[in-house]
XYZ file of C-alpha atoms in Angstrom:
687
model
C 2.648 -60.433 -49.369
C 5.565 -58.564 -50.831
C 3.123 -56.199 -52.463
C 1.550 -55.381 -49.106
C 4.917 -54.497 -47.702
C 5.515 -52.182 -50.622
C 2.128 -50.553 -50.133
C 2.692 -49.907 -46.382
C 6.170 -48.620 -46.938
C 4.791 -46.313 -49.598
C 2.172 -45.103 -47.194
C 4.873 -44.535 -44.615
C 6.794 -42.394 -47.091
C 3.637 -40.409 -47.788
C 2.895 -40.833 -51.572
C -0.547 -40.528 -53.106
C -3.117 -42.798 -51.519
C -3.820 -46.188 -53.114
C -6.941 -47.115 -51.258
C -8.256 -49.686 -53.720
C -5.088 -51.749 -54.047
C -4.400 -51.700 -50.342
C -7.897 -52.763 -49.436
C -7.816 -55.593 -51.951
C -4.540 -57.047 -50.693
C -4.916 -56.525 -46.942
C -8.651 -56.445 -46.657
C -8.593 -53.236 -44.630
C -9.577 -49.694 -45.305
C -6.904 -47.074 -45.801
C -6.425 -44.898 -42.752
C -4.277 -42.306 -44.467
C -7.057 -39.771 -45.032
C -8.019 -40.037 -41.367
C -4.413 -39.573 -40.263
C -3.982 -36.627 -42.553
C -7.271 -35.124 -41.360
C -6.285 -35.589 -37.736
C -2.880 -34.021 -38.307
C -4.470 -31.067 -40.027
C -6.965 -30.739 -37.205
C -4.221 -30.814 -34.559
C -2.174 -28.278 -36.471
C -5.206 -26.071 -36.938
C -6.025 -26.372 -33.226
C -2.498 -25.372 -32.246
C -2.623 -22.388 -34.549
C -5.947 -21.302 -33.063
C -4.572 -21.789 -29.549
C -1.465 -19.748 -30.367
C -3.574 -17.010 -31.936
C -5.897 -17.012 -28.934
C -2.921 -16.816 -26.565
C -1.443 -13.945 -28.547
C -4.782 -12.143 -28.418
C -5.029 -12.706 -24.661
C -1.521 -11.322 -24.195
C -2.426 -8.218 -26.167
C -5.610 -7.755 -24.145
C -3.677 -8.211 -20.911
C -1.088 -5.654 -21.980
C -3.810 -3.220 -22.977
C -5.586 -3.639 -19.631
C -2.288 -3.150 -17.834
C -1.554 0.107 -19.669
C -5.093 1.367 -19.060
C -4.791 0.545 -15.361
C -1.630 2.641 -15.138
C -3.185 5.540 -17.041
C -6.302 5.469 -14.859
C -4.133 6.243 -11.828
C -3.797 9.870 -13.075
C -0.431 10.433 -11.373
C 0.776 13.985 -10.871
C 4.311 15.066 -11.680
C 5.275 14.577 -8.023
C 3.663 11.134 -7.962
C 5.520 10.112 -11.113
C 8.843 11.284 -9.709
C 8.166 9.414 -6.470
C 7.348 6.204 -8.305
C 10.329 6.378 -10.671
C 12.661 7.203 -7.821
C 11.517 4.322 -5.638
C 10.373 1.657 -8.107
C 12.211 2.465 -11.327
C 14.857 0.138 -12.701
C 18.102 0.556 -10.795
C 21.287 1.293 -12.651
C 23.430 -1.701 -13.417
C 26.530 -1.929 -11.246
C 29.709 -0.812 -12.925
C 32.110 -3.738 -13.281
C 35.447 -2.990 -11.733
C 38.752 -4.138 -13.091
C 39.648 -7.598 -11.926
C 43.354 -7.227 -12.344
C 45.788 -5.466 -10.110
C 48.206 -2.857 -11.317
C 51.048 -5.353 -11.790
C 48.918 -7.519 -14.068
C 48.573 -10.448 -11.677
C 45.204 -12.116 -11.364
C 43.022 -12.140 -8.314
C 42.992 -15.454 -6.546
C 39.762 -14.879 -4.636
C 36.911 -17.377 -5.036
C 33.961 -16.519 -7.259
C 31.375 -14.258 -5.641
C 28.599 -16.574 -6.823
C 28.402 -20.389 -6.955
C 29.200 -22.069 -10.265
C 27.073 -25.032 -11.311
C 28.724 -28.394 -11.805
C 27.507 -30.205 -14.916
C 27.760 -33.567 -13.189
C 25.269 -32.490 -10.534
C 22.894 -30.050 -12.232
C 20.570 -29.807 -9.253
C 23.280 -28.610 -6.883
C 25.114 -25.312 -6.935
C 28.475 -25.254 -5.259
C 31.842 -23.588 -5.691
C 33.935 -25.154 -8.457
C 37.666 -24.406 -8.579
C 38.635 -22.530 -11.728
C 42.173 -22.763 -13.041
C 43.977 -19.450 -13.095
C 46.349 -18.338 -15.778
C 49.142 -15.842 -16.022
C 48.128 -14.859 -19.538
C 45.857 -12.034 -20.631
C 42.588 -13.923 -20.776
C 40.345 -11.177 -19.365
C 37.194 -13.279 -19.689
C 38.630 -15.979 -17.451
C 39.900 -13.333 -15.078
C 36.438 -11.791 -14.825
C 34.876 -15.192 -14.209
C 37.306 -15.887 -11.393
C 36.539 -12.551 -9.775
C 32.829 -13.028 -10.348
C 32.398 -9.494 -11.683
C 31.265 -10.014 -15.248
C 28.546 -7.637 -16.497
C 26.498 -10.646 -17.564
C 26.670 -12.150 -14.090
C 25.746 -8.842 -12.494
C 22.768 -8.500 -14.818
C 21.752 -12.119 -14.339
C 21.974 -12.111 -10.565
C 20.572 -8.642 -9.942
C 16.908 -9.005 -9.012
C 14.485 -7.363 -11.382
C 12.374 -6.017 -8.510
C 13.854 -4.881 -5.236
C 10.654 -3.973 -3.383
C 8.192 -6.259 -1.668
C 4.628 -6.117 -0.417
C 3.156 -8.414 2.224
C -0.333 -9.397 1.078
C -3.087 -11.296 2.888
C -5.686 -12.683 0.489
C -8.716 -13.443 2.642
C -11.217 -15.718 0.919
C -13.548 -17.266 0.046
C -13.450 -16.226 -3.615
C -14.972 -17.568 -6.784
C -12.792 -18.461 -9.758
C -13.570 -15.153 -11.432
C -12.796 -13.171 -8.296
C -9.548 -15.029 -7.731
C -8.624 -14.461 -11.362
C -9.072 -10.717 -10.907
C -6.914 -10.740 -7.776
C -4.169 -12.763 -9.461
C -4.183 -10.350 -12.381
C -3.677 -7.459 -9.970
C -0.727 -9.214 -8.323
C 0.913 -9.800 -11.706
C 0.400 -6.149 -12.670
C 2.067 -5.028 -9.444
C 5.028 -7.268 -10.183
C 5.407 -5.663 -13.607
C 5.489 -2.277 -11.897
C 8.290 -3.308 -9.545
C 6.470 -4.614 -6.463
C 6.693 -8.348 -5.727
C 3.944 -9.659 -3.459
C 4.635 -12.081 -0.617
C 1.197 -13.653 -0.285
C -0.322 -15.269 2.803
C -3.479 -17.221 1.998
C -6.453 -16.880 4.340
C -10.040 -18.096 4.416
C -12.862 -17.061 6.729
C -13.882 -20.700 7.237
C -10.383 -21.501 8.487
C -10.685 -18.889 11.219
C -14.038 -20.341 12.286
C -12.626 -23.858 12.254
C -9.632 -22.839 14.362
C -11.921 -21.166 16.896
C -14.142 -24.234 17.124
C -11.145 -26.527 17.517
C -9.805 -24.423 20.373
C -13.170 -24.501 22.147
C -13.823 -28.228 21.644
C -10.279 -29.534 22.027
C -10.993 -31.283 25.321
C -13.990 -33.163 23.864
C -12.044 -35.025 21.185
C -9.362 -37.653 21.385
C -5.854 -37.077 20.077
C -6.624 -39.158 16.979
C -9.727 -37.113 16.173
C -7.889 -33.828 16.651
C -5.066 -35.084 14.490
C -7.486 -36.063 11.710
C -9.192 -32.654 11.838
C -5.842 -30.882 11.689
C -4.754 -32.964 8.708
C -7.987 -32.209 6.836
C -7.711 -28.477 7.481
C -4.043 -28.512 6.532
C -4.838 -30.285 3.260
C -7.443 -27.662 2.415
C -4.976 -24.856 3.147
C -2.433 -26.407 0.811
C -5.052 -27.003 -1.879
C -6.152 -23.350 -1.799
C -2.516 -22.276 -1.918
C -1.897 -24.368 -5.026
C -5.101 -23.039 -6.558
C -3.854 -19.469 -6.195
C -0.433 -20.409 -7.579
C -2.035 -21.953 -10.650
C -4.103 -18.808 -11.162
C -1.007 -16.619 -10.923
C 0.783 -18.804 -13.466
C -2.220 -18.635 -15.755
C -2.072 -14.831 -15.633
C 1.582 -14.763 -16.610
C 3.231 -14.503 -13.216
C 5.652 -17.089 -11.860
C 4.558 -18.328 -8.440
C 6.239 -20.529 -5.853
C 4.204 -22.258 -3.132
C 6.081 -22.360 0.181
C 3.851 -24.893 1.889
C 6.091 -25.484 4.908
C 9.380 -24.361 6.370
C 8.721 -20.637 6.731
C 6.902 -20.511 10.083
C 7.690 -22.328 13.310
C 6.145 -22.540 16.778
C 8.091 -21.846 19.937
C 8.130 -24.577 22.549
C 7.110 -28.224 22.390
C 3.838 -28.033 24.304
C 1.787 -28.578 21.138
C 3.535 -31.716 19.953
C 1.179 -34.249 21.489
C -2.071 -32.302 21.616
C -2.668 -31.553 17.908
C -4.477 -28.475 19.113
C -4.210 -25.205 17.180
C -1.991 -22.749 18.983
C -3.643 -20.016 20.995
C -4.266 -17.154 18.597
C -4.089 -13.496 19.518
C -6.228 -12.539 16.531
C -9.548 -12.806 18.357
C -9.053 -9.502 20.123
C -10.370 -6.517 18.161
C -7.619 -4.286 19.533
C -4.715 -6.621 19.022
C -2.087 -3.932 19.501
C -2.715 -3.932 23.262
C 0.765 -4.287 24.820
C -0.686 -6.377 27.657
C -1.612 -9.250 25.358
C 0.686 -12.301 25.308
C 3.250 -12.434 22.509
C 2.580 -14.701 19.572
C 4.160 -18.161 19.582
C 4.931 -17.929 15.862
C 8.236 -16.871 14.371
C 9.983 -17.057 11.011
C 12.507 -19.868 10.896
C 14.169 -19.029 7.582
C 13.638 -16.501 4.821
C 15.752 -18.362 2.273
C 12.719 -19.583 0.336
C 11.151 -16.119 0.196
C 14.438 -14.464 -0.745
C 15.194 -17.000 -3.453
C 11.695 -16.653 -4.899
C 12.025 -12.889 -5.186
C 15.482 -13.122 -6.715
C 14.094 -15.429 -9.390
C 11.156 -13.141 -10.098
C 8.631 -15.495 -8.479
C 5.725 -14.648 -6.190
C 5.942 -16.658 -2.935
C 2.584 -17.968 -1.713
C 2.434 -19.134 1.914
C -0.376 -20.931 3.767
C -0.812 -20.366 7.536
C 0.977 -23.585 8.450
C 3.771 -23.796 11.034
C 6.093 -26.558 12.197
C 6.535 -27.466 15.832
C 9.699 -28.971 17.295
C 8.588 -32.460 16.298
C 8.164 -31.218 12.681
C 4.407 -31.712 12.811
C 2.518 -29.187 10.696
C 0.088 -27.066 12.703
C -2.688 -24.871 11.346
C -2.418 -21.333 12.693
C -4.245 -18.047 12.323
C -3.428 -16.194 9.118
C -3.291 -12.928 11.074
C -0.630 -14.376 13.352
C 1.213 -15.688 10.304
C 1.200 -12.238 8.681
C 2.334 -10.673 11.928
C 5.245 -13.105 12.284
C 6.329 -12.793 8.643
C 6.153 -9.003 8.816
C 8.364 -8.986 11.897
C 10.824 -11.327 10.215
C 10.932 -9.296 7.006
C 11.323 -6.010 8.868
C 14.538 -7.134 10.505
C 15.413 -10.372 8.774
C 19.143 -10.212 9.457
C 18.589 -10.315 13.224
C 15.345 -12.254 13.578
C 15.704 -15.088 11.097
C 19.466 -15.414 11.162
C 21.740 -16.103 8.238
C 22.291 -19.818 8.242
C 23.912 -20.220 4.874
C 26.687 -18.508 2.979
C 24.194 -17.569 0.268
C 22.098 -15.724 2.862
C 25.077 -13.602 3.848
C 25.985 -13.016 0.232
C 22.557 -11.812 -0.811
C 21.614 -10.111 2.440
C 22.270 -6.609 1.094
C 21.363 -7.450 -2.476
C 17.669 -8.088 -1.809
C 15.845 -5.871 0.658
C 12.924 -7.894 1.970
C 11.454 -5.086 4.088
C 7.882 -4.555 2.832
C 6.983 -1.102 1.563
C 3.282 -2.023 1.371
C 0.876 -4.150 3.374
C -2.285 -5.285 1.608
C -5.416 -7.087 2.744
C -7.738 -8.215 -0.045
C -11.119 -9.571 1.010
C -14.834 -9.289 0.337
C -15.430 -6.563 2.928
C -13.122 -3.934 1.489
C -12.209 -0.793 3.407
C -13.112 0.222 6.967
C -16.576 1.883 7.135
C -16.702 5.497 8.294
C -19.416 7.514 10.027
C -18.234 10.629 8.211
C -18.673 8.820 4.871
C -22.170 7.559 5.756
C -20.991 3.973 5.989
C -18.715 4.122 2.957
C -15.063 3.228 3.568
C -12.531 5.562 5.088
C -10.312 6.941 2.355
C -7.353 7.204 4.714
C -6.724 6.376 8.375
C -4.151 7.942 10.695
C -3.570 5.143 13.189
C -1.792 7.384 15.690
C -4.882 9.534 16.211
C -7.869 7.537 14.917
C -7.321 3.909 15.944
C -8.998 4.090 19.361
C -11.859 6.223 18.065
C -12.641 3.784 15.234
C -12.711 0.831 17.629
C -14.966 2.648 20.094
C -17.520 3.816 17.519
C -17.562 0.840 15.122
C -21.121 -0.428 14.464
C -20.666 -2.578 11.343
C -19.829 -5.908 12.998
C -22.452 -7.767 10.949
C -21.426 -6.551 7.500
C -17.695 -6.185 8.247
C -16.910 -8.802 10.918
C -13.134 -8.832 10.359
C -12.492 -5.103 9.836
C -11.333 -4.337 13.371
C -9.090 -7.401 13.528
C -7.533 -6.463 10.191
C -7.033 -2.867 11.313
C -5.308 -4.071 14.482
C -3.158 -6.417 12.394
C -2.024 -3.501 10.234
C -1.231 -1.419 13.302
C 0.992 -4.176 14.686
C 2.803 -4.670 11.378
C 3.276 -0.979 10.571
C 4.719 -0.391 14.040
C 7.775 -2.480 13.079
C 8.144 -1.249 9.502
C 9.687 2.057 8.370
C 7.430 5.080 8.743
C 7.240 5.402 4.964
C 5.446 2.046 4.706
C 1.683 2.098 4.243
C -1.170 -0.396 4.087
C -4.327 -0.784 2.049
C -7.559 -2.690 2.686
C -9.312 -3.332 -0.588
C -12.206 -5.349 -1.915
C -11.673 -7.965 -4.589
C -13.959 -5.822 -6.760
C -11.342 -3.085 -7.188
C -7.923 -4.716 -7.720
C -6.862 -1.959 -10.107
C -6.897 0.498 -7.222
C -3.761 -1.274 -5.975
C -1.955 -0.049 -9.086
C -3.061 3.533 -8.482
C -1.968 3.300 -4.848
C 1.448 1.971 -5.851
C 2.069 4.754 -8.368
C 0.638 7.675 -6.390
C 1.056 6.397 -2.802
C -2.274 8.115 -2.099
C -5.929 7.190 -1.576
C -8.275 7.059 -4.543
C -9.561 10.514 -3.530
C -8.127 13.028 -1.120
C -9.789 12.604 2.305
C -9.556 16.356 2.888
C -11.954 17.080 0.012
C -15.581 17.763 0.860
C -17.965 14.889 0.189
C -19.829 16.920 -2.419
C -16.690 16.871 -4.582
C -16.315 13.093 -4.447
C -17.974 10.739 -6.949
C -21.322 9.454 -5.759
C -20.938 5.999 -7.325
C -18.619 3.115 -6.488
C -17.668 4.680 -3.151
C -18.650 1.473 -1.384
C -15.726 -0.358 -2.985
C -13.075 2.325 -2.509
C -9.964 1.060 -0.698
C -8.832 2.367 2.670
C -5.235 3.558 2.950
C -3.784 3.033 6.425
C -0.675 4.813 7.681
C 1.055 4.856 10.999
C 0.600 8.608 10.804
C 1.299 11.202 13.450
C -0.507 12.116 16.677
C -2.598 15.281 16.449
C -2.687 17.750 19.359
C -4.563 21.038 19.760
C -3.088 23.850 21.887
C -4.956 27.005 22.926
C -2.279 28.730 25.010
C 1.043 30.101 23.822
C 2.686 28.771 26.971
C 1.987 25.197 25.809
C 3.749 25.651 22.447
C 7.441 24.934 21.865
C 8.320 28.191 20.090
C 11.834 27.192 18.895
C 10.445 23.975 17.382
C 7.594 25.901 15.758
C 10.043 28.445 14.320
C 12.162 25.671 12.862
C 9.092 24.055 11.269
C 7.834 27.291 9.702
C 11.213 28.288 8.295
C 11.839 24.814 6.868
C 8.405 24.678 5.261
C 8.297 28.201 3.784
C 12.010 28.536 3.077
C 12.102 31.992 4.686
C 13.421 33.567 7.875
C 10.730 34.239 10.463
C 10.566 37.602 12.207
C 9.819 35.747 15.405
C 9.409 38.509 18.008
C 6.548 40.499 16.403
C 4.952 37.322 15.056
C 4.696 35.652 18.453
C 3.663 38.922 20.078
C 0.729 39.061 17.671
C -0.153 35.415 18.397
C -0.097 36.134 22.128
C -3.033 38.498 21.608
C -4.996 36.738 18.883
C -4.365 32.954 19.110
C -7.509 30.831 18.871
C -5.875 27.403 18.566
C -2.748 25.761 17.189
C -2.832 22.200 15.791
C 0.477 20.309 15.939
C 1.068 17.105 13.982
C 3.638 14.760 15.474
C 6.768 16.293 16.952
C 6.260 19.658 15.235
C 6.191 18.124 11.774
C 3.034 19.957 10.736
C 1.106 22.947 12.057
C -2.131 24.885 11.528
C -2.456 28.211 13.386
C -5.839 29.956 13.600
C -6.168 33.436 15.096
C -9.084 35.699 16.019
C -8.661 38.884 14.011
C -10.749 41.824 15.210
C -12.832 43.580 12.528
C -11.514 46.972 11.463
C -13.475 50.207 11.354
C -14.309 51.426 7.875
C -12.935 54.651 6.427
C -15.830 56.675 7.900
C -15.159 55.425 11.396
C -18.335 53.339 11.478
C -18.485 50.015 13.242
C -17.958 46.951 11.057
C -21.139 45.203 9.969
C -21.642 41.440 9.883
C -22.737 39.441 6.879
C -26.370 39.606 7.974
C -26.404 43.348 8.621
C -25.957 43.280 12.416
C -23.021 44.923 14.194
C -20.045 42.558 14.088
C -18.889 41.577 17.559
C -17.277 38.261 16.720
C -13.712 38.260 15.394
C -12.786 36.681 12.080
C -11.293 33.172 12.212
C -8.079 33.546 10.200
C -5.828 30.659 9.169
C -2.495 32.357 9.782
C -0.185 29.426 9.023
C -0.651 25.983 7.489
C 2.624 24.116 7.003
C 4.101 20.620 6.777
C 7.771 19.683 6.683
C 9.001 19.147 3.102
C 10.094 15.612 3.984
C 6.480 14.685 4.834
C 4.761 16.343 1.908
C 2.926 13.735 -0.124
C 2.621 11.097 2.618
C -0.867 12.051 3.805
C 0.127 14.288 6.724
C -1.355 17.358 5.049
C -4.744 15.623 4.698
C -4.738 14.531 8.344
C -3.856 18.076 9.404
C -6.576 19.626 7.246
C -9.139 17.190 8.646
C -8.260 18.241 12.193
C -8.478 21.909 11.146
C -11.927 21.376 9.692
C -13.153 19.600 12.838
C -12.075 22.572 14.989
C -13.362 25.395 12.767
C -15.834 25.397 9.873
C -16.960 21.787 10.468
C -17.358 22.046 14.237
C -20.713 20.861 15.568
C -21.373 18.252 12.886
C -21.671 14.554 13.678
C -18.756 13.718 11.400
C -16.423 16.127 13.243
C -16.082 14.040 16.397
C -12.514 12.747 16.061
C -11.137 13.080 19.601
C -7.885 14.948 18.975
C -6.020 15.699 22.189
C -7.022 19.197 23.290
C -9.791 19.469 20.711
C -13.423 20.365 21.308
C -14.614 16.791 20.694
C -17.195 18.084 18.210
C -18.938 20.310 20.770
C -19.526 23.888 19.683
C -20.610 25.956 16.717
C -18.701 26.170 13.471
C -17.207 29.396 12.111
C -16.291 30.729 8.700
C -12.558 30.319 8.102
C -10.562 32.681 5.875
C -6.925 32.812 4.814
C -4.723 34.401 2.217
C -2.031 33.094 -0.107
C 0.230 34.837 -2.578
C -1.142 34.775 -6.102
C 1.896 32.900 -7.413
C 1.855 30.226 -4.702
C 1.841 26.756 -6.357
C -0.250 25.431 -3.446
C -3.203 27.589 -4.525
C -4.603 24.782 -6.680
C -4.845 22.634 -3.547
C -6.614 25.521 -1.755
C -9.008 26.020 -4.678
C -10.288 22.460 -4.306
C -10.970 22.764 -0.572
C -12.413 26.259 -0.249
C -15.881 27.589 -1.009
C -14.419 30.408 -3.051
C -11.670 32.983 -3.475
C -11.027 36.449 -4.834
C -7.914 38.531 -5.348
C -6.913 41.392 -3.090
C -4.312 44.055 -3.924
C -0.701 43.547 -2.844
C 0.487 45.132 0.403
C 2.582 48.271 0.347
C 6.067 47.633 -1.052
C 5.142 44.306 -2.726
C 4.551 43.544 -6.379
C 2.665 40.291 -5.772
C -0.948 40.317 -4.674
C -2.894 37.831 -2.586
C -5.764 35.444 -3.144
C -8.255 35.357 -0.277
C -9.878 31.951 0.334
C -12.747 31.066 2.620
C -14.598 27.995 3.925
C -18.111 28.697 5.111
C -19.534 27.163 8.243
C -20.826 23.771 7.090
C -23.748 23.678 9.510
C -25.256 26.620 7.585
C -26.147 24.205 4.790
C -28.907 22.798 6.949
C -30.602 26.133 7.470
C -33.851 27.152 5.821
C -34.057 28.453 2.275
C -34.900 31.976 3.486
C -31.763 32.077 5.617
C -29.686 30.818 2.684
C -31.033 33.521 0.390
C -30.365 36.195 2.988
C -26.821 34.933 3.510
C -26.251 34.870 -0.244
C -27.275 38.532 -0.541
C -24.807 39.440 2.196
C -21.834 37.729 0.490
C -20.491 40.989 -0.911
C -20.571 42.518 2.568
C -18.676 39.567 4.026
C -16.001 39.654 1.362
C -15.496 43.372 1.831
C -15.099 42.875 5.572
C -12.724 39.923 5.211
C -10.549 41.710 2.687
C -10.137 44.654 5.064
C -9.226 42.385 7.976
C -6.892 40.080 6.071
C -5.299 42.888 4.073
C -4.315 44.686 7.261
C -2.324 41.758 8.730
C 1.425 42.509 8.457
C 3.896 40.002 7.051
C 5.833 37.838 9.503
C 8.914 37.261 7.317
C 12.132 39.205 7.330
């Protein structure tokens, strides 16, 4: 028996195996080889798992870098991104001692943790000293560089995101990966979870509420609430799996006004059923944000808050609400959180200015993707100007079967953007193109410029292109000089071109030749088109048209095209060019029907449009991409810089017969000669 003890103790110490002696004494087989084999297998498995994790991290980093490079940002886009989303400079620590060497007696600016209660943060008195212990002095003042670095949030910008399911595991994985990438680039997403089945269930519950007892309605609400929480946790787990910290805020963010819902267990009346939700006559939502402490704390800790559409009533019963109403309430609370949500705690007041919760982006990710467009043959709009296109899109929308929630989502974005700063924008994107969110963040632009002709856009993958939505500016078309605010127009032109306008002769010329003037917003952008009469040639003969007939129709000349410098890069120039196209070379086509105030509503015949630009103008590249062609004309008398003449041909000509096209092609030289004479004879308008 003593021998057996020796053998087991030897085995415990790990010497060479003595299988035969052990089996003879104890009558059992030695398990050492199996233990050793299992240990080796576990170790080998951990090594493989670590290697696989390292490989996944490298692949994720590579995909992230490729996603950034695929955005193709311009120099202006890069400057915009670095200025708005780059790492902020660390605050400079100020001296904590006064000039006479005495120490500050103020309390720390941040709570110090007490070791006895590690789960609670509260102010702990710190003994002061009259010595020269600068470290202690800095701790008392709460101004140490380490504390500033520790407490400063890594990302100071937020996006409000609605993820509208249902999604498969692979689709949700792709979405979560996109959210993590955005966080790495400086944009933390505040996610509201949505599901199309939830909306249907809420509608059915509202319709059948009177047919069920209170117990049955309560049971249905509890089941739906449990599913909402389960889907929220599922998304949080996916975010964690992709390397992003997530925090589920299952309750406590949203509340319901009034106590009328306490005993009915009936979902609150939703305003999201109306396609045009921004109608001011509709009743206000009953939802509001009770506290933003959870959202603010999540962002400060680098976590992504994930919120289900669940609200508390005054009896603290959890109600299931519409995700659209939840997004609308959270957006309103984030836009003006200091006034709407209140600052209940000292920490809220302390961090109120340190973390700006106002969203700079709104995102809706679903299976439908962008808003379909007639001009894009059913493919999504690249960009939408809500101020001028919202009503038109709602009136002409015919894709209710394939895109049943598009109008409701567009109305939701209009409501949210109305309360956010004008610089905020929104994007509707399919789960199939999450990387486009990265490009939109870096460039703040659509995937392709909406002012480009369709022939210049890629023919593949257009169905899944995202739609960028901006509050935009109203577009008006004036055809009389008496309707134009000349001082405001002068201010716009001088600010845009950086020159002094010779106003009197310029406006005298417009009085005779004005065709139309397009104004964006409150004179924040302008396009002026004039009718320039053809000139007689050097022999005194009458000018000849492109097709050989006497020219009786004046030349449509784009005299001025300008946008305020403060709005350059925010999409205004594309909206203005689209309105210009609809009133000139695109007039008469079915995709030129946008009802701008004062416009022709698509009725009429298009015209060739010509304009000139100095050869050294940096905007010429933008003109090159949107014109049918250009050629250089000599500089005017007294100038060393020549001009480039651009033109856009009437688009309806492309539908003419081949014989007409060949005849028009032969007459191109005649047209260019005529245009160069007309454009070259226009005097400058600058002093």
